[in-house]
């Protein structure tokens, strides 16, 4: 079963990594990694994998590779 998750990313956060619910129902993911060379995207995938208790390979970036607003596909078995 696949689900689509909307995420707002805060890269370069001093306090992190952590995930909290946004007011609009999206997830806000704060990571320490900078938004350089996909480092923040990789860190977000790692945090989502922990949050949903799935392997990293079950998560793919659907849209927003260079934006703070991203959409991920997560396959949950």
Backbone as ProteinMPNN parsed JSONL, in Angstrom:
{"seq_chain_A": "XXXXXXXXXXXXXXXXXXXXXXXXXXXXXXXXXXXXXXXXXXXXXXXXXXXXXXXXXXXXXXXXXXXXXXXXXXXXX", "coords_chain_A": {"N_chain_A": [[0.855, -1.175, 0.0], [0.627, 2.139, -0.924], [1.355, 5.497, 0.055], [0.899, 9.035, -0.122], [2.823, 11.673, 0.985], [2.957, 14.927, 2.172], [5.457, 17.267, 2.742], [7.124, 19.762, 4.609], [10.252, 21.114, 4.588], [12.867, 21.972, 6.804], [15.906, 22.793, 6.364], [19.296, 22.744, 7.682], [18.791, 23.132, 10.376], [19.338, 23.956, 13.758], [18.403, 22.597, 15.984], [17.691, 19.384, 15.79], [17.624, 16.137, 14.243], [14.058, 16.265, 13.717], [10.491, 15.608, 13.599], [7.434, 17.238, 13.107], [3.889, 17.873, 13.271], [2.37, 19.926, 10.861], [0.235, 22.839, 10.718], [-1.486, 22.606, 8.591], [-1.78, 19.932, 8.205], [0.314, 18.765, 6.953], [3.644, 17.365, 7.216], [6.275, 18.708, 9.138], [9.623, 18.666, 8.721], [12.587, 18.887, 10.339], [15.971, 19.141, 9.751], [19.505, 18.755, 10.309], [21.275, 18.83, 8.219], [22.564, 20.708, 5.437], [20.92, 22.373, 2.65], [22.249, 21.28, 0.304], [23.563, 19.663, -2.504], [21.664, 17.588, -2.327], [21.777, 16.659, 0.276], [20.072, 17.364, 2.413], [17.669, 16.283, 1.481], [18.24, 13.533, 1.579], [18.545, 13.223, 4.323], [15.962, 13.831, 5.162], [14.519, 11.714, 4.044], [15.592, 9.643, 5.56], [14.63, 10.328, 8.123], [11.849, 10.169, 7.68], [11.663, 7.446, 7.139], [12.28, 6.374, 9.657], [10.14, 7.456, 11.109], [7.822, 6.336, 9.913], [8.483, 3.723, 10.155], [9.623, 2.11, 8.096], [11.755, 0.692, 5.519], [14.399, 2.722, 4.064], [14.43, 2.426, 1.334], [11.787, 2.205, 0.641], [10.815, 4.693, 0.304], [10.297, 7.391, -1.822], [11.164, 10.383, -3.52], [8.769, 12.393, -4.83], [8.065, 14.924, -5.834], [9.455, 18.275, -5.834], [12.238, 18.469, -5.46], [14.152, 20.539, -5.262], [12.919, 22.294, -3.615], [11.43, 23.623, -0.572], [9.005, 22.577, -0.044], [7.908, 19.445, -0.353], [6.942, 16.338, -1.897], [6.404, 13.033, -1.081], [6.44, 9.553, -1.963], [5.43, 6.827, -0.103], [5.855, 3.498, 0.568], [4.062, 1.239, 2.318], [4.096, -1.796, 3.93]], "CA_chain_A": [[0.0, 0.0, 0.0], [1.436, 3.356, -1.039], [0.689, 6.73, 0.46], [1.568, 10.262, -0.523], [3.032, 12.51, 2.156], [3.431, 16.284, 1.889], [6.439, 17.612, 3.762], [7.831, 21.04, 4.567], [11.582, 20.825, 5.121], [13.685, 23.055, 7.351], [17.3, 22.342, 6.38], [20.225, 23.544, 8.461], [18.207, 23.415, 11.684], [20.255, 23.691, 14.87], [17.745, 21.545, 16.783], [17.146, 18.406, 14.859], [16.437, 16.057, 13.385], [12.772, 15.913, 14.302], [9.313, 15.757, 12.749], [6.227, 17.672, 13.805], [2.743, 18.1, 12.396], [2.079, 21.304, 10.504], [-1.164, 23.211, 10.921], [-2.279, 22.186, 7.424], [-1.798, 18.478, 8.098], [1.566, 18.266, 6.393], [4.685, 17.137, 8.209], [7.425, 19.593, 9.079], [10.799, 17.883, 9.047], [13.773, 19.715, 10.569], [17.205, 18.356, 9.682], [20.718, 19.558, 10.471], [22.015, 18.882, 6.962], [22.244, 21.861, 4.589], [20.248, 22.085, 1.378], [23.319, 21.234, -0.689], [23.836, 18.361, -3.131], [20.695, 16.576, -1.92], [22.034, 16.161, 1.636], [18.861, 17.522, 3.22], [16.683, 15.303, 0.99], [18.603, 12.215, 2.116], [18.254, 13.247, 5.759], [14.503, 13.789, 5.307], [14.119, 10.323, 3.759], [15.982, 8.856, 6.736], [13.68, 10.644, 9.21], [10.539, 9.6, 7.317], [11.769, 5.991, 7.302], [12.147, 6.104, 11.096], [8.804, 7.861, 11.546], [6.819, 5.377, 9.42], [9.009, 2.376, 10.412], [9.811, 1.406, 6.823], [13.119, 0.876, 5.0], [14.6, 3.917, 3.232], [14.142, 2.093, -0.066], [10.339, 2.308, 0.431], [10.461, 6.108, 0.219], [10.849, 8.066, -2.995], [10.795, 11.784, -3.679], [7.874, 12.504, -5.974], [8.219, 16.269, -6.391], [10.01, 19.282, -4.944], [13.64, 18.146, -5.147], [14.915, 21.731, -4.872], [11.992, 23.171, -2.896], [11.187, 23.229, 0.821], [7.749, 21.831, -0.064], [8.183, 18.212, -1.091], [5.952, 15.266, -1.864], [7.062, 11.719, -1.084], [5.684, 8.303, -2.004], [5.912, 5.884, 0.912], [5.229, 2.185, 0.441], [3.928, 0.599, 3.62], [3.627, -3.176, 3.707]], "C_chain_A": [[0.899, 1.235, 0.0], [0.639, 4.55, -0.539], [1.548, 7.906, 0.027], [1.635, 11.167, 0.696], [3.589, 13.856, 1.712], [4.28, 16.743, 3.06], [6.955, 19.028, 3.518], [9.162, 20.814, 5.278], [12.232, 22.099, 5.647], [15.122, 22.548, 7.42], [18.157, 23.253, 7.245], [19.714, 23.917, 9.84], [19.207, 23.073, 12.791], [19.708, 22.579, 15.771], [17.156, 20.544, 15.806], [17.987, 17.154, 14.92], [15.172, 15.73, 14.177], [11.657, 16.189, 13.314], [8.172, 16.266, 13.615], [5.131, 17.923, 12.788], [2.574, 19.583, 12.129], [0.598, 21.575, 10.701], [-2.06, 22.739, 9.779], [-2.31, 20.68, 7.233], [-0.55, 17.901, 7.458], [2.557, 18.032, 7.53], [5.768, 18.193, 8.037], [8.617, 18.786, 9.573], [11.991, 18.833, 9.158], [14.993, 18.807, 10.575], [18.405, 19.291, 9.786], [21.457, 19.758, 9.158], [21.599, 20.105, 6.14], [21.553, 21.431, 3.3], [21.272, 22.155, 0.246], [23.479, 19.816, -1.209], [22.9, 17.254, -2.659], [20.892, 16.043, -0.516], [20.784, 16.255, 2.499], [17.803, 16.512, 2.777], [16.972, 13.916, 1.554], [18.276, 12.135, 3.604], [16.747, 13.167, 6.012], [13.995, 12.37, 5.061], [14.44, 9.429, 4.951], [15.0, 9.079, 7.889], [12.293, 10.077, 8.922], [10.551, 8.082, 7.491], [11.627, 5.609, 8.772], [10.72, 6.35, 11.561], [7.74, 6.824, 11.157], [7.258, 3.924, 9.597], [9.039, 1.526, 9.135], [11.266, 1.571, 6.397], [13.209, 2.138, 4.13], [14.214, 3.654, 1.783], [12.647, 2.156, -0.386], [9.879, 3.753, 0.255], [11.1, 6.711, -1.015], [10.309, 9.489, -3.07], [9.992, 11.922, -4.958], [7.983, 13.87, -6.641], [8.839, 17.186, -5.354], [11.457, 19.053, -4.564], [14.427, 19.366, -4.679], [14.043, 22.75, -4.138], [11.902, 22.733, -1.437], [9.903, 22.414, 0.927], [7.946, 20.624, -0.963], [7.018, 17.23, -0.948], [6.707, 13.944, -1.989], [6.027, 10.616, -1.268], [6.283, 7.393, -0.946], [5.127, 4.598, 0.76], [5.256, 1.515, 1.804], [3.39, -0.804, 3.397], [2.74, -3.639, 4.836]], "O_chain_A": [[1.811, 1.357, 0.818], [-0.582, 4.612, -0.687], [2.758, 7.782, -0.163], [0.626, 11.402, 1.361], [4.569, 13.919, 0.969], [3.882, 16.625, 4.219], [7.188, 19.436, 2.381], [9.194, 20.376, 6.428], [12.158, 23.158, 5.023], [15.52, 21.943, 8.416], [17.788, 24.397, 7.509], [20.155, 24.911, 10.415], [19.844, 22.02, 12.756], [20.459, 21.732, 16.256], [16.213, 20.857, 15.079], [19.0, 17.14, 15.619], [15.216, 15.012, 15.176], [11.839, 16.901, 12.327], [7.966, 15.781, 14.728], [5.394, 18.155, 11.608], [2.628, 20.4, 13.048], [-0.198, 20.646, 10.835], [-3.252, 22.501, 9.976], [-2.807, 20.194, 6.217], [-0.373, 16.683, 7.423], [2.328, 18.453, 8.664], [6.135, 18.531, 6.912], [8.622, 18.287, 10.698], [12.357, 19.5, 8.19], [15.043, 17.823, 11.313], [18.335, 20.459, 9.406], [22.183, 20.739, 8.994], [20.431, 20.493, 6.143], [21.602, 20.263, 2.916], [21.165, 22.99, -0.653], [23.524, 18.868, -0.425], [23.306, 16.093, -2.597], [20.243, 15.067, -0.138], [20.47, 15.323, 3.239], [17.109, 15.942, 3.62], [16.054, 13.205, 1.96], [17.793, 11.112, 4.088], [16.307, 12.516, 6.959], [13.134, 11.883, 5.794], [13.647, 8.558, 5.31], [14.588, 8.127, 8.55], [11.635, 9.561, 9.826], [9.563, 7.498, 7.938], [10.94, 4.642, 9.102], [10.156, 5.555, 12.314], [6.872, 6.479, 11.959], [6.523, 3.001, 9.246], [8.553, 0.395, 9.102], [11.944, 2.489, 6.86], [12.219, 2.564, 3.537], [13.731, 4.548, 1.088], [12.272, 2.161, -1.559], [8.688, 4.01, 0.078], [12.302, 6.564, -1.235], [9.157, 9.757, -2.73], [10.479, 11.605, -6.043], [7.994, 13.966, -7.868], [8.766, 16.926, -4.153], [11.867, 19.404, -3.457], [15.277, 19.25, -3.796], [14.392, 23.928, -4.053], [12.258, 21.603, -1.102], [9.727, 21.648, 1.874], [8.129, 20.756, -2.174], [6.229, 17.298, -0.005], [7.535, 13.765, -2.882], [4.894, 10.721, -0.798], [7.499, 7.206, -0.895], [3.897, 4.595, 0.816], [6.318, 1.256, 2.369], [2.355, -0.985, 2.756], [2.256, -4.77, 4.817]]}, "name": "protein", "num_of_chains": 1, "seq": "XXXXXXXXXXXXXXXXXXXXXXXXXXXXXXXXXXXXXXXXXXXXXXXXXXXXXXXXXXXXXXXXXXXXXXXXXXXXX"}
